[in-house]
Each structure stands twice: as structure tokens, then as C-alpha cells.
Coordinates of N, CA and C in Angstrom, one line a residue:
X1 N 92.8 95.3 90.9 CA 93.8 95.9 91.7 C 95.0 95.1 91.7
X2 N 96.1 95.6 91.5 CA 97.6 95.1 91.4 C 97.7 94.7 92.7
X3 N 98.9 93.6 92.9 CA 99.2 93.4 94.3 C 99.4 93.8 95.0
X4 N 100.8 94.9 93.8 CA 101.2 96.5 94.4 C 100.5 97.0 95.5
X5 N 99.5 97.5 94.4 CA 98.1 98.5 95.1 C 97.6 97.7 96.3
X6 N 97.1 96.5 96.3 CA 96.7 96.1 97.6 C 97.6 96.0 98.7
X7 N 98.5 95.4 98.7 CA 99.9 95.9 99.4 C 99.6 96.9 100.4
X8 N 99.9 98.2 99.3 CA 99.8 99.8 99.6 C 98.8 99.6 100.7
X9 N 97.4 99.2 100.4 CA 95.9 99.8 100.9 C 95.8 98.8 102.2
X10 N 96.3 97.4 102.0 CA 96.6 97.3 103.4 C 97.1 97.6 104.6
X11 N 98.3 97.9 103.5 CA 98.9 98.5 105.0 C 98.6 99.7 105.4
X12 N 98.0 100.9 104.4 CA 97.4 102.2 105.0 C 96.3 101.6 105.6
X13 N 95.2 100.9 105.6 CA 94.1 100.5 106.3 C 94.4 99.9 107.5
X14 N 95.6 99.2 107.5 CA 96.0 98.6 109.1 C 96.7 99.8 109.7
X15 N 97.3 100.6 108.9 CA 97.8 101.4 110.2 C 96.9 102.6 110.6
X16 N 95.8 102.9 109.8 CA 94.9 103.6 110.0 C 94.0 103.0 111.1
X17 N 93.8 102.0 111.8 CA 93.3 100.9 112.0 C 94.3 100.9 114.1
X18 N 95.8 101.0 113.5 CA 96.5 101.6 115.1 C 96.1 102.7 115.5
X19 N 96.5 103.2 114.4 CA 96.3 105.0 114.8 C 94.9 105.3 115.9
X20 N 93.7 104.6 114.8 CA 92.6 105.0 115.8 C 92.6 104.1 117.0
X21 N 93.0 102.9 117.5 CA 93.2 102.0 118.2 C 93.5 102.8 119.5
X22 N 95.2 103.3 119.0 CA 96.1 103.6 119.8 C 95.6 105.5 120.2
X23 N 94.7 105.7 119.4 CA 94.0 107.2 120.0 C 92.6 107.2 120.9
X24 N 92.8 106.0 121.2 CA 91.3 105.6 122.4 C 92.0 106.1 123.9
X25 N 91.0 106.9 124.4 CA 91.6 107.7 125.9 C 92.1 106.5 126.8
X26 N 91.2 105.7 126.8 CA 91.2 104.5 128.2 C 92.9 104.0 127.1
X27 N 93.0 103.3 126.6 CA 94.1 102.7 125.9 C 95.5 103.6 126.3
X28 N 95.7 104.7 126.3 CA 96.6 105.9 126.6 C 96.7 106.1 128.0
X29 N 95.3 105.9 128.5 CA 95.7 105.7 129.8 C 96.3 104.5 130.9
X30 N 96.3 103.1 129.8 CA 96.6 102.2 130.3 C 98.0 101.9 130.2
X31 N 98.3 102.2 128.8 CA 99.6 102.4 128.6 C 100.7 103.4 129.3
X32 N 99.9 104.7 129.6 CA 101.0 105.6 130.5 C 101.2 104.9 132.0
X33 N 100.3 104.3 132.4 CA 100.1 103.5 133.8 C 100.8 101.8 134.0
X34 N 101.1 101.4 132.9 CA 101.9 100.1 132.3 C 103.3 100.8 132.5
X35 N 103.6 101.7 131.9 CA 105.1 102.8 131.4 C 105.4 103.3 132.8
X36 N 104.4 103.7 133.8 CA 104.7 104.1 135.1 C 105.0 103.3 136.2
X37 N 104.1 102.1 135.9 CA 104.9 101.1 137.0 C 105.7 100.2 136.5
X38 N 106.5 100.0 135.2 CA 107.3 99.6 134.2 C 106.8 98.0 134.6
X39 N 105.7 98.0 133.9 CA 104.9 96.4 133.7 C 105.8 96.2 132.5
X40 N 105.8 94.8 132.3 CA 106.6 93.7 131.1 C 105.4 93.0 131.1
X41 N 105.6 92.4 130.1 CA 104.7 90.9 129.3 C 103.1 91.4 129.0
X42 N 103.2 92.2 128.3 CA 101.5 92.7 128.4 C 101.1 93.0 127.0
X43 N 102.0 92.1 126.2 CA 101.5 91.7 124.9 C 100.1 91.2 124.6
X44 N 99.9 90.4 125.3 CA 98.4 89.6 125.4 C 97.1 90.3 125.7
X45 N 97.6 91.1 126.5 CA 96.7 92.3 126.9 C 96.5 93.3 125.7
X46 N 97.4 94.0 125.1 CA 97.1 94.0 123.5 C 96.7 93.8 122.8
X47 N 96.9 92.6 122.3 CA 96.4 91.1 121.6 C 94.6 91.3 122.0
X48 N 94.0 91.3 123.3 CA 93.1 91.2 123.5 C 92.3 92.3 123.1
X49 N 92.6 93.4 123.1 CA 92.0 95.2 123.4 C 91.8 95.1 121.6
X50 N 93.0 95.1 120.6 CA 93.4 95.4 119.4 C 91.8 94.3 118.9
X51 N 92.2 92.8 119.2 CA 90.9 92.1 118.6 C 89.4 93.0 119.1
X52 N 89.1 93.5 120.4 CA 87.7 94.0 120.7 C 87.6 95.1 120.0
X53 N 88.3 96.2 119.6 CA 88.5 96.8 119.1 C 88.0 96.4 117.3
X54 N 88.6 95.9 116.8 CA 88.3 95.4 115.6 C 87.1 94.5 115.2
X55 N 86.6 94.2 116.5 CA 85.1 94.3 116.2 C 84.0 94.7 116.5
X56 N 84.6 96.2 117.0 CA 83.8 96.9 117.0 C 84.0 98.0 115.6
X57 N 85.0 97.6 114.8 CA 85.3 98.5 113.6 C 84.4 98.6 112.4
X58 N 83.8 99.7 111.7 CA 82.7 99.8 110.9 C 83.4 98.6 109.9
X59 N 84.6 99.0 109.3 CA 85.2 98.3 108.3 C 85.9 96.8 108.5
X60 N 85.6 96.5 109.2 CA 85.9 95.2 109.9 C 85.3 93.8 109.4
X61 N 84.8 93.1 108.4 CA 84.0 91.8 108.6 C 84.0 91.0 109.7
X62 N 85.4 90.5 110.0 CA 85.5 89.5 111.0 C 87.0 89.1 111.2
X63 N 87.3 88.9 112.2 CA 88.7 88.6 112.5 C 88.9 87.5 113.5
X64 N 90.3 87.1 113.9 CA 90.4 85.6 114.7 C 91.7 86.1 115.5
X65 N 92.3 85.3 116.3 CA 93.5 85.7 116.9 C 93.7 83.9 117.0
X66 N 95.3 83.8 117.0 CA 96.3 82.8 117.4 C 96.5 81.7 116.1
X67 N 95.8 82.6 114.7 CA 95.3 81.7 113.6 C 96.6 80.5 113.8
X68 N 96.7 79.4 113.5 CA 97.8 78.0 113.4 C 98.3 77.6 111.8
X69 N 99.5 78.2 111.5 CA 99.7 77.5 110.4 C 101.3 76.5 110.9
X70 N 101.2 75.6 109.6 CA 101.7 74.4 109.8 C 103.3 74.9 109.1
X71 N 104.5 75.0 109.6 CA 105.6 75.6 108.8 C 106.3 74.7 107.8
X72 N 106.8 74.8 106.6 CA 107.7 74.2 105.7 C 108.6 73.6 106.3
X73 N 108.5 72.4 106.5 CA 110.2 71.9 107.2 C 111.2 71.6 106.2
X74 N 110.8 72.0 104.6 CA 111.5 72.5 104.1 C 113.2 73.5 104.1
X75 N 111.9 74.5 104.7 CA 113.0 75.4 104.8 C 113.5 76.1 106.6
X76 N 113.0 75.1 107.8 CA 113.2 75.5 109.0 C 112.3 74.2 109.6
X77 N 113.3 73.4 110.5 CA 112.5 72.6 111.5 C 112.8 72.8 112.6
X78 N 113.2 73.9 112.9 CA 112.9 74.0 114.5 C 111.5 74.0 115.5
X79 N 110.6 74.0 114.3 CA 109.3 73.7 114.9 C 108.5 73.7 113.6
X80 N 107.3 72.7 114.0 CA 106.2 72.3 112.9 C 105.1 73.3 112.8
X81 N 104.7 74.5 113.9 CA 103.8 75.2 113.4 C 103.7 76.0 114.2
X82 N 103.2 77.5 114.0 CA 103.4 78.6 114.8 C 101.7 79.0 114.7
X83 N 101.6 80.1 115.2 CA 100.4 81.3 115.1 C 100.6 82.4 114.9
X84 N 99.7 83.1 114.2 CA 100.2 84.3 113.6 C 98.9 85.2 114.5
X85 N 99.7 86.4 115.7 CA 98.5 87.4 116.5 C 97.5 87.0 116.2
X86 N 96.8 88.2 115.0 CA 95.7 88.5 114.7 C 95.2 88.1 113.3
X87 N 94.2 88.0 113.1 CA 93.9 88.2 111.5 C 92.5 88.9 111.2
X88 N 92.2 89.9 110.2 CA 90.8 89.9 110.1 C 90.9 90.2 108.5
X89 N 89.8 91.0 108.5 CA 89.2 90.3 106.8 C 88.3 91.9 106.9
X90 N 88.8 92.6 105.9 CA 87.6 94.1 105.0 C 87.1 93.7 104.8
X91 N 85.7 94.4 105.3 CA 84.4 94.4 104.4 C 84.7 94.2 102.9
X92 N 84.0 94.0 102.1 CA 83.6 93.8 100.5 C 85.0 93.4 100.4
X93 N 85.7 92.4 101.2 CA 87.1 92.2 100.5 C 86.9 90.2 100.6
X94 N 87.8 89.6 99.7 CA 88.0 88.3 99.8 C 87.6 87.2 101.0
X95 N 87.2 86.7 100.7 CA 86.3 86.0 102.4 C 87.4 85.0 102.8
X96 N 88.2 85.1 101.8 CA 89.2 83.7 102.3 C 90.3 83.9 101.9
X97 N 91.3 85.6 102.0 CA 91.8 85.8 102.2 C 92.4 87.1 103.4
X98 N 92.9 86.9 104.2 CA 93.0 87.5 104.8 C 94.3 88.5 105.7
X99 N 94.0 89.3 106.3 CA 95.4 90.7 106.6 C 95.8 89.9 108.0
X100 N 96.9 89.2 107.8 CA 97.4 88.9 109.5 C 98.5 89.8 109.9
X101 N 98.2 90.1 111.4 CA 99.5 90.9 111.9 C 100.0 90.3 112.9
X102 N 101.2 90.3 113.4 CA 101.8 89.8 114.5 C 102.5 91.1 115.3
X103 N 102.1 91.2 116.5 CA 102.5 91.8 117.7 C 103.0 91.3 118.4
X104 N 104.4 92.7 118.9 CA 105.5 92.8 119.7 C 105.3 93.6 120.6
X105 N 105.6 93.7 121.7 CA 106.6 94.4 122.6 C 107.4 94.3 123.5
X106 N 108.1 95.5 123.7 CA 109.6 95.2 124.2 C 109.8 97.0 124.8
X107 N 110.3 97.0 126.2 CA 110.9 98.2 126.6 C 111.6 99.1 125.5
X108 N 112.8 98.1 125.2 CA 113.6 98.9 124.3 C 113.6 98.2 122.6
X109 N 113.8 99.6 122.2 CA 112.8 99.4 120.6 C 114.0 98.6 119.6
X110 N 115.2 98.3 119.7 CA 116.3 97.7 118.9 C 115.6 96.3 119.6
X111 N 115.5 96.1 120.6 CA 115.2 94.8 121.0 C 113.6 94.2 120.2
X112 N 112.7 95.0 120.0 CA 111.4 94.6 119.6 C 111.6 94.4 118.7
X113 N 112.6 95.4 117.4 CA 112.5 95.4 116.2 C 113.4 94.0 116.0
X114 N 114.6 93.5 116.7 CA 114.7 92.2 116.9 C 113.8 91.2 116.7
X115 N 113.0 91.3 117.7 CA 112.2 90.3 117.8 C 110.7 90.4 116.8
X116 N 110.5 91.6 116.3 CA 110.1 91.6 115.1 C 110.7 90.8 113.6
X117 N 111.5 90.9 113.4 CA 112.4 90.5 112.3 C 112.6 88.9 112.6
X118 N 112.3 88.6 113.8 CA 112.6 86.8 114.1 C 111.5 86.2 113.5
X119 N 110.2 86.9 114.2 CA 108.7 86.7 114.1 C 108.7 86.6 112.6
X120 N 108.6 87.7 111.7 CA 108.9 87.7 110.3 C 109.3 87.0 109.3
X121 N 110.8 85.6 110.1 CA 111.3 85.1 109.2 C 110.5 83.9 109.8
X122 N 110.2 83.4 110.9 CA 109.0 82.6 111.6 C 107.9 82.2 110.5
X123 N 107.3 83.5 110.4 CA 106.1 83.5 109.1 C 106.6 83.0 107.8
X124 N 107.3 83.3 107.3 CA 107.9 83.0 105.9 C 108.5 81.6 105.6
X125 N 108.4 81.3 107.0 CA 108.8 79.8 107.1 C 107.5 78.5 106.6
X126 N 106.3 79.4 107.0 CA 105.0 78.9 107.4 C 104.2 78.9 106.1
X127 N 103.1 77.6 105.7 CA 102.6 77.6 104.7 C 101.5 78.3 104.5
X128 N 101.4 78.8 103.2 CA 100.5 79.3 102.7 C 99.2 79.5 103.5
X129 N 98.7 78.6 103.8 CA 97.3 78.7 104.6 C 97.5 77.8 105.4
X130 N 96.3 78.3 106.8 CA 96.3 78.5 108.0 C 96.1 76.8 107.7
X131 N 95.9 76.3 109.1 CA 95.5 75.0 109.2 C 93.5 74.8 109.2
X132 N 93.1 75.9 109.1 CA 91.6 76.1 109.2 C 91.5 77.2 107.1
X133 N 92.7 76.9 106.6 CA 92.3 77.4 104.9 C 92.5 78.6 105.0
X134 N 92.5 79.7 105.8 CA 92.6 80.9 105.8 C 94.0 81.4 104.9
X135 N 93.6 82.1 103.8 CA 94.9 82.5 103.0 C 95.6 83.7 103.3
X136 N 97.0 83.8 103.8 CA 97.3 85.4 104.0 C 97.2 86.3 102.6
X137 N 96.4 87.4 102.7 CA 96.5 88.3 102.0 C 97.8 89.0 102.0
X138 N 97.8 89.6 103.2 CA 99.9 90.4 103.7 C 99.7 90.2 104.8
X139 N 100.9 90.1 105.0 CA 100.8 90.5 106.5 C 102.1 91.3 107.3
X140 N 101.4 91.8 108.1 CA 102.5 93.0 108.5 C 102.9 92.8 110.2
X141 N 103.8 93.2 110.6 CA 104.2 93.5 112.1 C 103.9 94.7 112.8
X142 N 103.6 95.2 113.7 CA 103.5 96.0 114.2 C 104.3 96.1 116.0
X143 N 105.3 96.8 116.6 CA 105.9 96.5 117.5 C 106.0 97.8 118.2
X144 N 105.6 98.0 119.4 CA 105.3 99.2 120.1 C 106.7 98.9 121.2
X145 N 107.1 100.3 121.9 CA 108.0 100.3 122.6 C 108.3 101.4 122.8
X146 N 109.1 101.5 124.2 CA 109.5 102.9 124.9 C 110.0 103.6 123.5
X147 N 109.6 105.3 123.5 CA 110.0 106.1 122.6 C 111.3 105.9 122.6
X148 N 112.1 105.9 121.5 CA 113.9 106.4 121.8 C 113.9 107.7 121.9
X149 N 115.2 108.1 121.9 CA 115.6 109.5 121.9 C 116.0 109.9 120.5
X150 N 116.2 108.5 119.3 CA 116.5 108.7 117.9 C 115.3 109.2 117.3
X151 N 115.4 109.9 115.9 CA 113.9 110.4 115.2 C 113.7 108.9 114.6
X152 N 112.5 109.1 114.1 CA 111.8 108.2 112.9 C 112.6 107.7 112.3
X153 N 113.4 108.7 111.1 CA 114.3 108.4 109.8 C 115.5 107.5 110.9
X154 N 116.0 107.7 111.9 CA 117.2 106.9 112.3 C 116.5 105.2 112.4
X155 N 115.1 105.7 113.1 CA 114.7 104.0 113.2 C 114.6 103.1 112.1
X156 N 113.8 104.2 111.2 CA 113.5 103.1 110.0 C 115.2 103.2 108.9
X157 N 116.2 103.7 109.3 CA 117.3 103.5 109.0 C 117.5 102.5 109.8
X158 N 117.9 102.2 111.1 CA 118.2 101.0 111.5 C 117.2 99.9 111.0
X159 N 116.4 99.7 110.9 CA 115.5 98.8 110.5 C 116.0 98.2 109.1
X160 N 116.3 98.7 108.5 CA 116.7 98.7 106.8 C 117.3 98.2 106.9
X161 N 118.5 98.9 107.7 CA 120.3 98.2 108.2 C 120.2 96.5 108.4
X162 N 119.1 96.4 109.2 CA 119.1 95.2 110.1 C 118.3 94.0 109.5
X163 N 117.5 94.3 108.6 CA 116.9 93.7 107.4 C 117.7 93.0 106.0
X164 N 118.5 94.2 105.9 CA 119.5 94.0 104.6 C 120.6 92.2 105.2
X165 N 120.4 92.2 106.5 CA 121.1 91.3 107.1 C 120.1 89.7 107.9
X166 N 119.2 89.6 107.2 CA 118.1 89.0 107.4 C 117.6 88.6 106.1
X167 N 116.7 87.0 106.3 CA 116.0 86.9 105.2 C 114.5 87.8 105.1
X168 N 114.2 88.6 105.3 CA 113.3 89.7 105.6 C 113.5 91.3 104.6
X169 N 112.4 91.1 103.5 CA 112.4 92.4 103.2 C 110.9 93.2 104.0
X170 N 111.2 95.2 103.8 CA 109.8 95.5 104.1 C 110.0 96.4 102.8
X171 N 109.3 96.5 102.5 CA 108.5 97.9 101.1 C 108.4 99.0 102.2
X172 N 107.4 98.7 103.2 CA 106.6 100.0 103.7 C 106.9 100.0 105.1
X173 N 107.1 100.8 106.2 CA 106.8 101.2 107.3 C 106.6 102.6 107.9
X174 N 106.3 102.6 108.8 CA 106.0 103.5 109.8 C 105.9 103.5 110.9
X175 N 106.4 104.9 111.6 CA 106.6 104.8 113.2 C 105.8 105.9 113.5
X176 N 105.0 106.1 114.5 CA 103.8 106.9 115.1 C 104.3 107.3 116.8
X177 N 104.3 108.1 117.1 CA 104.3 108.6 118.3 C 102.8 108.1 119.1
X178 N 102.5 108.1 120.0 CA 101.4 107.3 120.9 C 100.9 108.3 122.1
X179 N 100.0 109.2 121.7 CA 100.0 110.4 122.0 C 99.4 110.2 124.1
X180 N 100.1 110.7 124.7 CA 99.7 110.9 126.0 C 100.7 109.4 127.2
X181 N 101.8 109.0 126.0 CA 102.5 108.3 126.7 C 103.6 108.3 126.0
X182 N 104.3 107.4 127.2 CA 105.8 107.4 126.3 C 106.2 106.0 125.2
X183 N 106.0 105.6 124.9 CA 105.6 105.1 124.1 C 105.6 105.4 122.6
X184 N 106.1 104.4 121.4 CA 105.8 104.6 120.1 C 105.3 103.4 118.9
X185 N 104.9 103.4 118.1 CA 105.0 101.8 117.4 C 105.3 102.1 115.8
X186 N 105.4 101.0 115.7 CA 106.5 101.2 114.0 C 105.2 99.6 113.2
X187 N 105.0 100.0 112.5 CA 104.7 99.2 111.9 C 105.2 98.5 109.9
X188 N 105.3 97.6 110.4 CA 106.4 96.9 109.0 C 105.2 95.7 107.7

């Protein structure tokens, strides 16, 4: 399989992966109830539900959260080493490479996608493998946030905009509606 192609199948399998995530009743109901008493900082809380989730996933081997890699002070010393969210690993797929994702959120979605695009150049900063060998296979962002009032095509137009002005490319994204709240997530 071409890089291309894995590329592609990752990222359809990680967002296939939100979608069912983010279509669990109790999850929709936590999130309309988060949106209703306008709770902040509940990233973690995410962070936490998304890992139990994924191992409860048929397609799942195994996954980790807060993986540590050590950054190039090459090219950024504002700090020696970050963590990247989540990571897990497909069945019948490379045992020592792996799909890491990093999660955002943010009320308002120019602001997440911000702080997506920071996270992003963060990683790129960061070496090759974790501090425990783990190799990224891809890895993608995912950043949830109050719906706008803009469609899809204006977001991932802004997104593009805001990229072209960044050391940050994306190939692929997508924005999903988050059915039974207000709420949306874009994944990059």
C-alpha cells in the first residue's frame, strides 16, 4: 500500500472511529449538558471516554494516551518534549507504528482551529519516535466546538486560509455535525 493510500485509510478509519464515538447516546447527552451549563476545560474528559471507547473497538489492537516525544531543538526550543493525546494501532496493522491524534476544544471554532494549527506545528517539531520507540504512522487533529452559523465549505475554507499562513499542511479534512447537540468537529 502507497503512503498515499494509507494516508487515505487512516484517516477514513479515524473518522469513522469519531463518528461512531460521537453517535453513543450517553456521549450526546453529556455533551448537550456540558453546552447547557457552558462547562470549559473538558478536554480530558474526552481524552478519557475516546481512549475507553477504543478499547472497546472490534478494530482496535491497542492504544495509549499522553505518548512523550522528545522535540528537535533543531528546529524549536521553546520546549524539550511534548505528548501527543492519543495513539492506537489497527488490528493486522504494524505493531510499531502507530495513528496518533491530538484533541482540542474550544467554545468558538476559529479559536480551536487555532489552537489546532499550534498543536500541529508542536508535533512537527517533535522526533520521529516517542520516547518509548513508538513510530507515528499519521497523525491527525481532531477539534470539536460550538457549531458556527458558517457551512462546512466556509470552515474548511477558513482552515486552508489559515494554513497557507502556517508551517502546517492538511490533504484531508472533515467537519461532522454532532447529532443531538450543538456542537460540531472537524477533523484534519
Amino acid at each position: 500500500m502507497s503512503e498515499r493510500s494509507t494516508f487515505e485509510a487512516d484517516f477514513e478509519f479515524t473518522l469513522s472511529l469519531l463518528d461512531a464515538f460521537f453517535k453513543q447516546s450517553q456521549i450526546q447527552t453529556v455533551l448537550a449538558m456540558i453546552a447547557d451549563k457552558d462547562i470549559s476545560g473538558w478536554e480530558k474528559w474526552w481524552q478519557i471516554e475516546l481512549a475507553l471507547f477504543l478499547s472497546e473497538h472490534d478494530d482496535v489492537a491497542e492504544w495509549d494516551m499522553e505518548e512523550p516525544f522528545f522535540t528537535d531543538l533543531r528546529h524549536d526550543t521553546s520546549q524539550d518534549s511534548l505528548a501527543i493525546d492519543l495513539c492506537f494501532r489497527r488490528k493486522r496493522h504494524s505493531t510499531e507504528r502507530l495513528i496518533f491524534l491530538e484533541l482540542k476544544q474550544d467554545q468558538d471554532w476559529k479559536r480551536c482551529v487555532a489552537n489546532m494549527l499550534s498543536d500541529a506545528e508542536k508535533v512537527y517539531s517533535a522526533q520521529s519516535k516517542s520516547v518509548f520507540d513508538a513510530e507515528i504512522r499519521n497523525f491527525f487533529l481532531a477539534g470539536i466546538y460550538i457549531s458556527p452559523n458558517e457551512s462546512k465549505a466556509e470552515i474548511h475554507d477558513y482552515i486552508e486560509k489559515v494554513t497557507e499562513s502556517r508551517d502546517v499542511e492538511w490533504e484531508l479534512m472533515e467537519t461532522r455535525f454532532i447529532a443531538n447537540t450543538p456542537y460540531s468537529f472537524t477533523l484534519l
